[in-house]
Short mmCIF file of C-alpha atoms in Angstrom, two decimals:
data_model
loop_
_atom_site.label_atom_id
_atom_site.label_comp_id
_atom_site.label_asym_id
_atom_site.label_seq_id
_atom_site.Cartn_x
_atom_site.Cartn_y
_atom_site.Cartn_z
CA MET A 1 -13.62 4.11 14.75
CA SER A 2 -15.20 7.56 14.76
CA GLU A 3 -12.09 8.87 16.52
CA ALA A 4 -9.96 7.71 13.58
CA ILE A 5 -12.35 9.30 11.10
CA ASP A 6 -12.32 12.59 13.01
CA ALA A 7 -8.51 12.54 13.11
CA LEU A 8 -8.31 11.90 9.36
CA LYS A 9 -10.75 14.72 8.63
CA LYS A 10 -8.82 17.15 10.83
CA ALA A 11 -5.48 16.18 9.27
CA GLN A 12 -6.96 16.52 5.79
CA MET A 13 -8.25 20.01 6.57
CA LEU A 14 -4.88 21.07 7.98
CA THR A 15 -2.89 19.73 5.04
CA ASN A 16 -5.38 20.24 2.22
CA GLY A 17 -4.26 16.91 0.83
CA HIS A 18 -4.68 13.16 1.00
CA VAL A 19 -4.25 11.62 4.43
CA TYR A 20 -3.59 7.94 5.05
CA VAL A 21 -3.27 5.93 8.25
CA THR A 22 -1.41 2.64 8.08
CA ARG A 23 -2.30 0.09 10.71
CA GLY A 24 0.02 -2.80 9.98
CA SER A 25 -1.84 -6.08 9.72
CA GLU A 26 -5.15 -4.19 9.90
CA GLY A 27 -4.56 -2.37 6.62
CA CYS A 28 -4.78 1.27 5.66
CA ASN A 29 -7.50 3.87 6.07
CA TRP A 30 -7.97 7.11 4.17
CA LEU A 31 -10.58 9.64 3.19
CA GLU A 32 -11.79 9.78 -0.36
CA LYS A 33 -14.29 12.53 -1.18
CA ALA A 34 -15.00 12.86 2.56
CA ALA A 35 -15.85 9.13 2.78
CA TYR A 36 -13.87 6.87 5.08
CA ALA A 37 -12.19 4.08 3.10
CA THR A 38 -10.22 1.01 4.07
CA ASN A 39 -8.39 -1.69 2.17
CA ARG A 40 -8.36 -5.36 2.87
CA VAL A 41 -5.07 -6.82 3.97
CA PHE A 42 -3.10 -9.60 2.36
CA THR A 43 -2.20 -12.77 4.18
CA VAL A 44 1.46 -13.61 3.76
CA GLU A 45 3.96 -15.57 5.78
CA VAL A 46 5.60 -12.72 7.68
CA VAL A 47 9.35 -13.00 8.14
CA ASP A 48 10.21 -9.41 9.08
CA THR A 49 8.19 -6.18 9.10
CA THR A 50 11.22 -3.88 9.30
CA GLY A 51 10.73 -1.10 6.77
CA ALA A 52 7.25 -2.22 5.68
CA GLY A 53 5.74 1.20 6.41
CA ASP A 54 8.46 2.97 4.46
CA VAL A 55 8.00 0.56 1.57
CA PHE A 56 4.23 1.10 1.69
CA HIS A 57 4.55 4.89 1.52
CA GLY A 58 7.14 4.75 -1.25
CA ALA A 59 4.94 2.43 -3.31
CA LEU A 60 1.91 4.61 -2.58
CA ALA A 61 3.76 7.69 -3.84
CA PHE A 62 4.82 5.76 -6.94
CA GLY A 63 1.26 4.61 -7.60
CA LEU A 64 -0.21 8.07 -7.21
CA ALA A 65 2.53 9.65 -9.36
CA SER A 66 1.85 6.98 -12.00
CA GLY A 67 -1.79 8.00 -12.20
CA TYR A 68 -3.41 5.15 -10.29
CA ALA A 69 -6.71 5.94 -8.62
CA ILE A 70 -6.33 6.29 -4.86
CA GLU A 71 -7.79 2.86 -4.12
CA GLU A 72 -5.54 1.22 -6.74
CA ALA A 73 -2.47 3.01 -5.37
CA VAL A 74 -3.28 1.88 -1.83
CA ARG A 75 -3.84 -1.68 -3.04
CA PHE A 76 -0.54 -1.63 -4.96
CA ALA A 77 1.32 -0.22 -1.94
CA SER A 78 -0.23 -2.85 0.32
CA GLY A 79 0.93 -5.58 -2.04
CA VAL A 80 4.47 -4.27 -2.24
CA ALA A 81 4.65 -3.89 1.56
CA ALA A 82 3.27 -7.41 2.02
CA LEU A 83 5.92 -8.74 -0.37
CA LYS A 84 8.60 -6.94 1.64
CA CYS A 85 7.36 -8.63 4.83
CA THR A 86 8.13 -12.05 3.32
CA ARG A 87 11.86 -11.23 3.38
CA PRO A 88 14.23 -10.48 6.27
CA GLY A 89 15.68 -7.03 6.83
CA GLY A 90 14.75 -3.60 5.65
CA ARG A 91 16.45 -3.67 2.26
CA ARG A 92 15.09 -6.81 0.67
CA VAL A 93 12.36 -5.11 -1.32
CA SER A 94 14.93 -4.95 -4.14
CA LEU A 95 13.69 -8.45 -4.97
CA ILE A 96 10.73 -6.74 -6.58
CA VAL A 97 13.05 -5.32 -9.22
CA SER A 98 15.36 -8.32 -9.56
CA LYS A 99 12.56 -10.88 -9.82
CA PRO A 100 9.87 -9.13 -11.88
CA ASP A 101 7.98 -12.27 -12.88
CA LEU A 102 7.53 -13.40 -9.29
CA SER A 103 6.68 -9.90 -8.16
CA CYS A 104 4.13 -9.31 -10.90
CA HIS A 105 2.48 -12.67 -10.26
CA PHE A 106 2.28 -11.86 -6.55
CA LEU A 107 0.91 -8.38 -7.14
CA TYR A 108 -1.60 -9.68 -9.68
CA ASN A 109 -3.01 -11.99 -7.05
CA MET A 110 -3.40 -9.03 -4.73
CA SER A 111 -4.11 -6.10 -7.01
CA SER A 112 -6.04 -5.06 -10.08
CA ARG A 113 -5.58 -6.48 -13.57
CA LYS A 114 -4.23 -3.07 -14.63
CA LEU A 115 -1.17 -3.59 -12.45
CA LEU A 116 -0.48 -6.98 -14.03
CA GLU A 117 -0.68 -5.50 -17.51
CA GLU A 118 1.89 -2.89 -16.52
CA CYS A 119 4.27 -5.62 -15.35
CA SER A 120 4.08 -7.47 -18.69
#
């Protein structure tokens, strides 16, 4: 684990920004105020992981741009990526937009109350 922490610290120094490492079913790691952080993963019935990393990073960017704290943004992104994995193919995340009630219920069960309020 110290190798991962060292790599994150080096990447953060080189980029002067936030650095995240996604590890699939093992979650995401990042540095926050020089402290190593990790999120818990969500258990879903996986159908297809194609595009899950892209979906995660897009949702992470959305969360950060929307003003979520880093941990909330990572949690949100993890939930959206998990939802994507319950559908086949790389383009099925559009269900999040077309079925907002289902998506918000799912994300509420995996994220903070703040995210549910924003879905209402």
